[in-house]
Amino acid sequence: MPKSPRFPPTSVRSVEVLAFPGVQILDVTGPLQVFASANEHIARGGGVPPYRLCVAAKEGGPVASSAGLALATDPLPSTPAEVDTLVVAGGPGVDAAAADPDLISWLRERAGRARRVASVCTGAFILAASGILDGRRAVTHWSYCDAFARRFPAVRVEADPIFLRDGPVWTSAGVTAGIDLALALVEEDLGRETALAVARYLVVFLKRPGGQAQFSAALSLQTAGDRFGSLHRWMQANIGANLSLPSLAAEAGMSERSFSRYYREETGLTPARAVERLRVEAARQLLAESRQPVKRIAQRCGFGSEETMRRSFLRLMASTPQDYRSRFGVSSLAVGTPP
């Protein structure tokens, strides 16, 4: 398991990113650019670049990413030298990588020499295959969380965080969440000021508001059996209508008591919380794509009042509707009637 390195924390930190055929290119280049930008920021101030970067693969040489672009890689380091940060990328090739006994054996050994280990997106499958995540909390891309939990029952999967830390092991959600994770690692190493400077340069949030469940409320409600799939589609089509417990139970053809119990068992949420998620998602789309007044959007999405919608946004998005629109709304629309 990861442990404290023998070199002083002020030394140049080695960062190794594990790649493989079919790797998701942003899982590699996103975190790498964060560390590289930190190097540039420190160098501009007259300091010594704090990170030494390496992309490694089993055979070394060009490795084809899932996008078709080849990455130049070094062979897997075989020396006993310590490594500061070991990052495992994800992508469509993770299943083959996780089934490669030589790669997994190397990963176990290398992780034991690292101060910290991290995965990006579905790279968590490779970490879990090595046993590094056993007994730990972890996150991966929201669309793979159920499959991950079934495949690795010894790992405590959390579906919502953009990234999370369990001791020296860090995992992140889908694709661009690797940038969020890398910024957190830079902040831990070099302080908030440097991490914020890097985030500003890359034009990203230092700490992104909300979790990854915000990106598809309807999909986050799906389960393996999807017992209430048709109900969820009906809820989306009638988002501004009466979606009270009696209304939902009637649509599902169940008593209120049975519906409440089975729905929570199936989705992990109360019906009221599920309705709230779907309404926030509908409001997000209108806030981003139209210039309708916030009050009108609240009414169209079934919140009843602007204040109710504001509270829901703060709870689920860590942002107000106005702040969300200012960040993600259209910059300009043709003059005329709002869509």
CSV table of C-alpha atoms in Angstrom, one decimal:
chain,number,residue,atom,x,y,z
A,1,MET,CA,0.0,0.0,0.0
A,2,PRO,CA,1.1,3.6,-0.5
A,3,LYS,CA,3.4,4.9,2.2
A,4,SER,CA,5.4,8.0,3.0
A,5,PRO,CA,8.4,8.4,0.6
A,6,ARG,CA,11.9,8.4,1.8
A,7,PHE,CA,12.8,11.7,0.1
A,8,PRO,CA,12.0,15.0,1.7
A,9,PRO,CA,8.7,16.7,0.8
A,10,THR,CA,10.6,19.6,-0.6
A,11,SER,CA,12.3,17.4,-3.3
A,12,VAL,CA,11.1,17.3,-6.8
A,13,ARG,CA,8.1,15.0,-6.8
A,14,SER,CA,7.9,12.2,-9.4
A,15,VAL,CA,4.4,11.8,-10.9
A,16,GLU,CA,3.8,8.6,-13.0
A,17,VAL,CA,0.7,8.1,-15.1
A,18,LEU,CA,-0.2,4.6,-16.1
A,19,ALA,CA,-1.5,4.3,-19.6
A,20,PHE,CA,-2.5,1.2,-21.7
A,21,PRO,CA,-4.0,0.5,-25.2
A,22,GLY,CA,-7.5,2.1,-25.3
A,23,VAL,CA,-6.8,4.6,-22.6
A,24,GLN,CA,-9.1,7.7,-22.4
A,25,ILE,CA,-6.8,10.5,-23.6
A,26,LEU,CA,-8.2,13.1,-21.2
A,27,ASP,CA,-7.6,10.8,-18.3
A,28,VAL,CA,-3.9,11.1,-19.0
A,29,THR,CA,-3.6,14.6,-20.4
A,30,GLY,CA,-5.9,16.4,-18.0
A,31,PRO,CA,-4.0,15.6,-14.8
A,32,LEU,CA,-0.7,15.9,-16.6
A,33,GLN,CA,-1.5,19.4,-17.7
A,34,VAL,CA,-2.4,20.4,-14.2
A,35,PHE,CA,1.0,19.3,-12.9
A,36,ALA,CA,2.8,20.8,-15.9
A,37,SER,CA,1.0,24.1,-15.4
A,38,ALA,CA,2.0,24.1,-11.7
A,39,ASN,CA,5.6,23.6,-12.9
A,40,GLU,CA,5.3,26.6,-15.2
A,41,HIS,CA,3.7,28.7,-12.5
A,42,ILE,CA,6.5,28.0,-10.1
A,43,ALA,CA,9.2,28.5,-12.7
A,44,ARG,CA,7.8,31.9,-13.7
A,45,GLY,CA,8.3,32.9,-10.1
A,46,GLY,CA,12.0,31.8,-10.1
A,47,GLY,CA,11.4,28.5,-8.3
A,48,VAL,CA,12.4,25.0,-9.2
A,49,PRO,CA,9.6,23.1,-11.0
A,50,PRO,CA,8.2,20.8,-8.3
A,51,TYR,CA,7.0,17.8,-10.5
A,52,ARG,CA,8.9,15.4,-12.7
A,53,LEU,CA,6.3,13.8,-15.1
A,54,CYS,CA,6.2,10.4,-16.8
A,55,VAL,CA,3.6,8.5,-18.8
A,56,ALA,CA,4.3,4.8,-18.5
A,57,ALA,CA,2.9,1.7,-20.3
A,58,LYS,CA,3.7,-2.0,-20.2
A,59,GLU,CA,5.8,-2.1,-23.3
A,60,GLY,CA,6.6,1.7,-23.6
A,61,GLY,CA,6.6,3.4,-27.0
A,62,PRO,CA,3.4,4.7,-28.8
A,63,VAL,CA,0.2,3.6,-27.1
A,64,ALA,CA,-3.1,4.2,-29.0
A,65,SER,CA,-5.7,6.0,-27.0
A,66,SER,CA,-9.4,5.4,-27.4
A,67,ALA,CA,-9.6,8.6,-29.5
A,68,GLY,CA,-7.0,7.1,-32.0
A,69,LEU,CA,-4.3,9.5,-31.0
A,70,ALA,CA,-1.1,7.7,-29.9
A,71,LEU,CA,0.7,8.7,-26.7
A,72,ALA,CA,4.4,8.5,-26.3
A,73,THR,CA,5.1,6.4,-23.2
A,74,ASP,CA,8.1,5.1,-21.2
A,75,PRO,CA,8.3,1.4,-20.2
A,76,LEU,CA,7.0,0.6,-16.7
A,77,PRO,CA,9.7,1.8,-14.2
A,78,SER,CA,11.5,-1.3,-12.9
A,79,THR,CA,13.9,0.4,-10.5
A,80,PRO,CA,13.2,0.4,-6.8
A,81,ALA,CA,13.2,4.2,-6.6
A,82,GLU,CA,10.4,5.8,-4.7
A,83,VAL,CA,7.5,7.5,-6.6
A,84,ASP,CA,5.6,10.4,-5.1
A,85,THR,CA,2.3,10.1,-7.0
A,86,LEU,CA,1.1,7.2,-9.1
A,87,VAL,CA,-2.0,7.9,-11.3
A,88,VAL,CA,-4.0,5.2,-13.1
A,89,ALA,CA,-6.0,6.4,-16.0
A,90,GLY,CA,-9.2,4.9,-17.3
A,91,GLY,CA,-10.8,4.3,-20.7
A,92,PRO,CA,-12.3,1.5,-22.8
A,93,GLY,CA,-9.1,-0.6,-22.4
A,94,VAL,CA,-9.5,-1.0,-18.6
A,95,ASP,CA,-10.9,-4.5,-18.7
A,96,ALA,CA,-7.9,-5.8,-20.6
A,97,ALA,CA,-5.5,-3.9,-18.4
A,98,ALA,CA,-7.2,-5.1,-15.2
A,99,ALA,CA,-6.9,-8.7,-16.5
A,100,ASP,CA,-3.2,-8.5,-17.2
A,101,PRO,CA,-1.5,-10.3,-14.3
A,102,ASP,CA,1.9,-8.7,-15.0
A,103,LEU,CA,0.5,-5.2,-15.1
A,104,ILE,CA,-1.4,-5.8,-11.9
A,105,SER,CA,1.6,-7.3,-10.2
A,106,TRP,CA,3.7,-4.2,-11.2
A,107,LEU,CA,0.9,-1.9,-9.9
A,108,ARG,CA,0.8,-3.5,-6.5
A,109,GLU,CA,4.6,-3.3,-6.1
A,110,ARG,CA,4.8,0.3,-7.5
A,111,ALA,CA,1.9,1.5,-5.3
A,112,GLY,CA,3.9,0.2,-2.3
A,113,ARG,CA,6.6,2.7,-3.1
A,114,ALA,CA,4.3,5.6,-3.7
A,115,ARG,CA,3.3,8.3,-1.2
A,116,ARG,CA,-0.1,8.4,-2.8
A,117,VAL,CA,-2.0,6.6,-5.5
A,118,ALA,CA,-4.9,7.9,-7.6
A,119,SER,CA,-7.3,6.8,-10.3
A,120,VAL,CA,-9.1,8.8,-12.9
A,121,CYS,CA,-12.6,7.7,-14.0
A,122,THR,CA,-12.7,3.9,-14.8
A,123,GLY,CA,-9.0,3.6,-13.8
A,124,ALA,CA,-10.6,2.7,-10.4
A,125,PHE,CA,-11.3,-0.8,-12.0
A,126,ILE,CA,-7.6,-1.4,-12.3
A,127,LEU,CA,-6.8,-0.2,-8.8
A,128,ALA,CA,-9.6,-2.4,-7.5
A,129,ALA,CA,-8.3,-5.4,-9.4
A,130,SER,CA,-5.0,-5.0,-7.7
A,131,GLY,CA,-6.7,-5.0,-4.2
A,132,ILE,CA,-5.5,-1.5,-3.5
A,133,LEU,CA,-9.1,-0.3,-3.0
A,134,ASP,CA,-10.2,-3.2,-0.7
A,135,GLY,CA,-12.0,-1.8,2.4
A,136,ARG,CA,-11.7,1.8,1.1
A,137,ARG,CA,-14.2,4.3,-0.2
A,138,ALA,CA,-14.0,5.0,-4.0
A,139,VAL,CA,-15.7,6.7,-6.8
A,140,THR,CA,-15.7,6.1,-10.6
A,141,HIS,CA,-17.7,7.4,-13.5
A,142,TRP,CA,-21.4,7.6,-12.5
A,143,SER,CA,-22.5,5.2,-15.4
A,144,TYR,CA,-20.1,2.5,-14.1
A,145,CYS,CA,-20.8,2.7,-10.3
A,146,ASP,CA,-23.3,-0.1,-10.2
A,147,ALA,CA,-21.1,-2.5,-12.3
A,148,PHE,CA,-18.1,-1.5,-10.2
A,149,ALA,CA,-20.0,-2.2,-6.9
A,150,ARG,CA,-21.1,-5.7,-8.2
A,151,ARG,CA,-17.6,-6.6,-9.4
A,152,PHE,CA,-15.7,-5.4,-6.3
A,153,PRO,CA,-17.9,-5.9,-3.2
A,154,ALA,CA,-14.9,-5.2,-0.9
A,155,VAL,CA,-14.9,-1.5,-2.1
A,156,ARG,CA,-17.3,1.0,-0.7
A,157,VAL,CA,-18.5,2.8,-3.8
A,158,GLU,CA,-19.9,6.3,-3.6
A,159,ALA,CA,-21.6,7.5,-6.8
A,160,ASP,CA,-21.7,11.3,-6.4
A,161,PRO,CA,-18.3,12.8,-5.4
A,162,ILE,CA,-16.2,14.4,-8.2
A,163,PHE,CA,-13.3,12.9,-6.4
A,164,LEU,CA,-12.6,11.5,-2.9
A,165,ARG,CA,-9.7,10.6,-0.7
A,166,ASP,CA,-9.4,7.6,1.6
A,167,GLY,CA,-6.0,7.9,3.3
A,168,PRO,CA,-3.3,7.9,0.7
A,169,VAL,CA,-5.6,6.6,-2.1
A,170,TRP,CA,-7.6,9.1,-4.2
A,171,THR,CA,-10.2,8.2,-6.8
A,172,SER,CA,-12.1,10.5,-9.2
A,173,ALA,CA,-15.3,10.5,-11.2
A,174,GLY,CA,-15.7,10.7,-15.0
A,175,VAL,CA,-13.0,11.9,-17.4
A,176,THR,CA,-12.6,15.7,-16.6
A,177,ALA,CA,-12.8,14.9,-12.9
A,178,GLY,CA,-9.2,13.9,-13.2
A,179,ILE,CA,-8.4,17.7,-13.5
A,180,ASP,CA,-10.3,18.4,-10.3
A,181,LEU,CA,-8.4,15.6,-8.5
A,182,ALA,CA,-5.0,16.8,-9.8
A,183,LEU,CA,-5.8,20.4,-8.7
A,184,ALA,CA,-6.5,19.0,-5.2
A,185,LEU,CA,-3.2,17.2,-5.2
A,186,VAL,CA,-1.4,20.4,-6.2
A,187,GLU,CA,-3.2,22.2,-3.5
A,188,GLU,CA,-2.1,19.6,-0.9
A,189,ASP,CA,1.5,19.9,-2.2
A,190,LEU,CA,1.9,23.6,-3.0
A,191,GLY,CA,-0.9,25.4,-1.3
A,192,ARG,CA,-4.2,27.0,-2.3
A,193,GLU,CA,-2.6,30.0,-4.0
A,194,THR,CA,-0.7,27.9,-6.5
A,195,ALA,CA,-3.6,25.6,-7.2
A,196,LEU,CA,-5.9,28.6,-7.7
A,197,ALA,CA,-3.4,30.1,-10.1
A,198,VAL,CA,-3.3,26.9,-12.1
A,199,ALA,CA,-7.1,26.6,-12.1
A,200,ARG,CA,-7.4,30.2,-13.4
A,201,TYR,CA,-4.9,29.6,-16.1
A,202,LEU,CA,-6.7,26.5,-17.2
A,203,VAL,CA,-10.1,28.3,-16.9
A,204,VAL,CA,-11.6,25.7,-14.6
A,205,PHE,CA,-13.0,25.6,-11.1
A,206,LEU,CA,-10.6,25.0,-8.3
A,207,LYS,CA,-13.5,23.3,-6.5
A,208,ARG,CA,-16.3,22.4,-8.9
A,209,PRO,CA,-19.8,23.0,-7.4
A,210,GLY,CA,-22.0,19.9,-6.8
A,211,GLY,CA,-21.3,16.2,-7.5
A,212,GLN,CA,-21.3,14.1,-10.6
A,213,ALA,CA,-25.0,13.0,-10.0
A,214,GLN,CA,-26.0,16.5,-11.2
A,215,PHE,CA,-25.0,15.6,-14.7
A,216,SER,CA,-28.0,13.2,-15.2
A,217,ALA,CA,-30.6,13.0,-12.5
A,218,ALA,CA,-32.7,10.5,-14.5
A,219,LEU,CA,-29.8,8.2,-15.1
A,220,SER,CA,-28.7,8.4,-11.5
A,221,LEU,CA,-32.1,7.0,-10.6
A,222,GLN,CA,-31.7,4.0,-12.8
A,223,THR,CA,-31.0,0.7,-11.2
A,224,ALA,CA,-30.2,-2.8,-12.5
A,225,GLY,CA,-33.8,-3.8,-12.6
A,226,ASP,CA,-35.1,-0.3,-13.5
A,227,ARG,CA,-38.4,-1.1,-11.9
A,228,PHE,CA,-39.6,2.5,-12.0
A,229,GLY,CA,-38.1,3.4,-15.4
A,230,SER,CA,-41.5,4.1,-17.0
A,231,LEU,CA,-42.5,6.2,-14.0
A,232,HIS,CA,-39.3,8.3,-14.2
A,233,ARG,CA,-40.1,9.0,-17.9
A,234,TRP,CA,-43.6,10.0,-17.0
A,235,MET,CA,-42.2,12.3,-14.2
A,236,GLN,CA,-39.8,14.0,-16.7
A,237,ALA,CA,-42.7,14.5,-19.2
A,238,ASN,CA,-44.8,16.1,-16.4
A,239,ILE,CA,-42.2,17.9,-14.4
A,240,GLY,CA,-44.3,20.9,-13.8
A,241,ALA,CA,-47.4,18.9,-12.7
A,242,ASN,CA,-48.5,17.5,-9.4
A,243,LEU,CA,-45.8,15.0,-8.5
A,244,SER,CA,-46.9,14.4,-4.9
A,245,LEU,CA,-46.7,11.0,-3.3
A,246,PRO,CA,-50.4,10.2,-4.0
A,247,SER,CA,-50.0,11.1,-7.6
A,248,LEU,CA,-46.8,9.1,-8.1
A,249,ALA,CA,-48.2,6.1,-6.3
A,250,ALA,CA,-51.3,6.2,-8.5
A,251,GLU,CA,-49.2,6.4,-11.6
A,252,ALA,CA,-47.2,3.4,-10.4
A,253,GLY,CA,-50.4,1.5,-9.6
A,254,MET,CA,-49.4,1.0,-5.9
A,255,SER,CA,-50.6,2.1,-2.5
A,256,GLU,CA,-48.7,5.0,-1.1
A,257,ARG,CA,-47.2,3.0,1.6
A,258,SER,CA,-46.0,0.2,-0.7
A,259,PHE,CA,-44.8,2.7,-3.3
A,260,SER,CA,-42.7,4.6,-0.7
A,261,ARG,CA,-41.1,1.5,0.6
A,262,TYR,CA,-40.3,-0.2,-2.7
A,263,TYR,CA,-39.2,3.1,-4.3
A,264,ARG,CA,-36.7,3.8,-1.6
A,265,GLU,CA,-35.4,0.2,-1.7
A,266,GLU,CA,-34.9,0.4,-5.5
A,267,THR,CA,-33.4,3.9,-5.9
A,268,GLY,CA,-32.0,4.7,-2.4
A,269,LEU,CA,-34.1,7.9,-2.4
A,270,THR,CA,-37.5,9.0,-1.1
A,271,PRO,CA,-39.9,9.9,-3.9
A,272,ALA,CA,-39.7,13.5,-2.8
A,273,ARG,CA,-35.9,13.6,-3.2
A,274,ALA,CA,-36.2,12.0,-6.6
A,275,VAL,CA,-38.7,14.6,-7.8
A,276,GLU,CA,-36.4,17.3,-6.5
A,277,ARG,CA,-33.5,16.0,-8.5
A,278,LEU,CA,-35.5,15.7,-11.7
A,279,ARG,CA,-36.8,19.3,-11.3
A,280,VAL,CA,-33.4,20.7,-10.6
A,281,GLU,CA,-32.1,19.0,-13.8
A,282,ALA,CA,-35.0,20.5,-15.8
A,283,ALA,CA,-34.3,23.9,-14.3
A,284,ARG,CA,-30.6,23.6,-15.1
A,285,GLN,CA,-31.4,23.1,-18.7
A,286,LEU,CA,-33.7,26.1,-18.9
A,287,LEU,CA,-31.2,28.3,-17.0
A,288,ALA,CA,-28.4,27.3,-19.4
A,289,GLU,CA,-30.3,27.4,-22.7
A,290,SER,CA,-32.9,30.2,-22.3
A,291,ARG,CA,-33.2,33.7,-20.9
A,292,GLN,CA,-36.5,33.0,-19.2
A,293,PRO,CA,-36.9,34.7,-15.8
A,294,VAL,CA,-35.9,32.5,-12.8
A,295,LYS,CA,-39.4,32.9,-11.4
A,296,ARG,CA,-40.9,31.5,-14.5
A,297,ILE,CA,-38.5,28.6,-14.7
A,298,ALA,CA,-39.3,27.7,-11.1
A,299,GLN,CA,-43.0,27.6,-11.9
A,300,ARG,CA,-42.5,25.6,-15.1
A,301,CYS,CA,-40.4,23.0,-13.3
A,302,GLY,CA,-42.9,22.5,-10.5
A,303,PHE,CA,-41.1,24.2,-7.7
A,304,GLY,CA,-44.0,26.5,-6.9
A,305,SER,CA,-41.7,29.4,-5.9
A,306,GLU,CA,-38.3,30.9,-6.7
A,307,GLU,CA,-37.3,30.4,-3.1
A,308,THR,CA,-38.1,26.7,-3.1
A,309,MET,CA,-36.0,26.3,-6.3
A,310,ARG,CA,-33.1,28.2,-4.7
A,311,ARG,CA,-33.1,25.9,-1.7
A,312,SER,CA,-33.0,22.9,-3.9
A,313,PHE,CA,-30.2,24.2,-6.0
A,314,LEU,CA,-28.1,25.0,-2.9
A,315,ARG,CA,-28.7,21.5,-1.5
A,316,LEU,CA,-27.9,19.6,-4.8
A,317,MET,CA,-25.7,22.0,-6.7
A,318,ALA,CA,-24.0,24.0,-4.0
A,319,SER,CA,-25.0,27.0,-6.1
A,320,THR,CA,-28.0,29.3,-6.5
A,321,PRO,CA,-30.0,29.3,-9.8
A,322,GLN,CA,-28.6,32.8,-10.5
A,323,ASP,CA,-25.0,31.7,-10.0
A,324,TYR,CA,-25.6,28.6,-12.1
A,325,ARG,CA,-26.9,30.7,-15.0
A,326,SER,CA,-24.0,33.2,-14.7
A,327,ARG,CA,-21.5,30.3,-15.1
A,328,PHE,CA,-23.3,28.1,-17.7
A,329,GLY,CA,-26.0,30.2,-19.4
A,330,VAL,CA,-26.0,31.4,-23.0
A,331,SER,CA,-23.8,34.4,-23.5
A,332,SER,CA,-26.2,36.0,-26.0
A,333,LEU,CA,-29.4,35.2,-27.8
A,334,ALA,CA,-31.1,37.0,-30.6
A,335,VAL,CA,-33.4,39.8,-29.5
A,336,GLY,CA,-37.0,38.5,-29.3
A,337,THR,CA,-39.2,36.3,-27.3
A,338,PRO,CA,-37.2,34.1,-24.9
A,339,PRO,CA,-37.3,30.4,-25.9
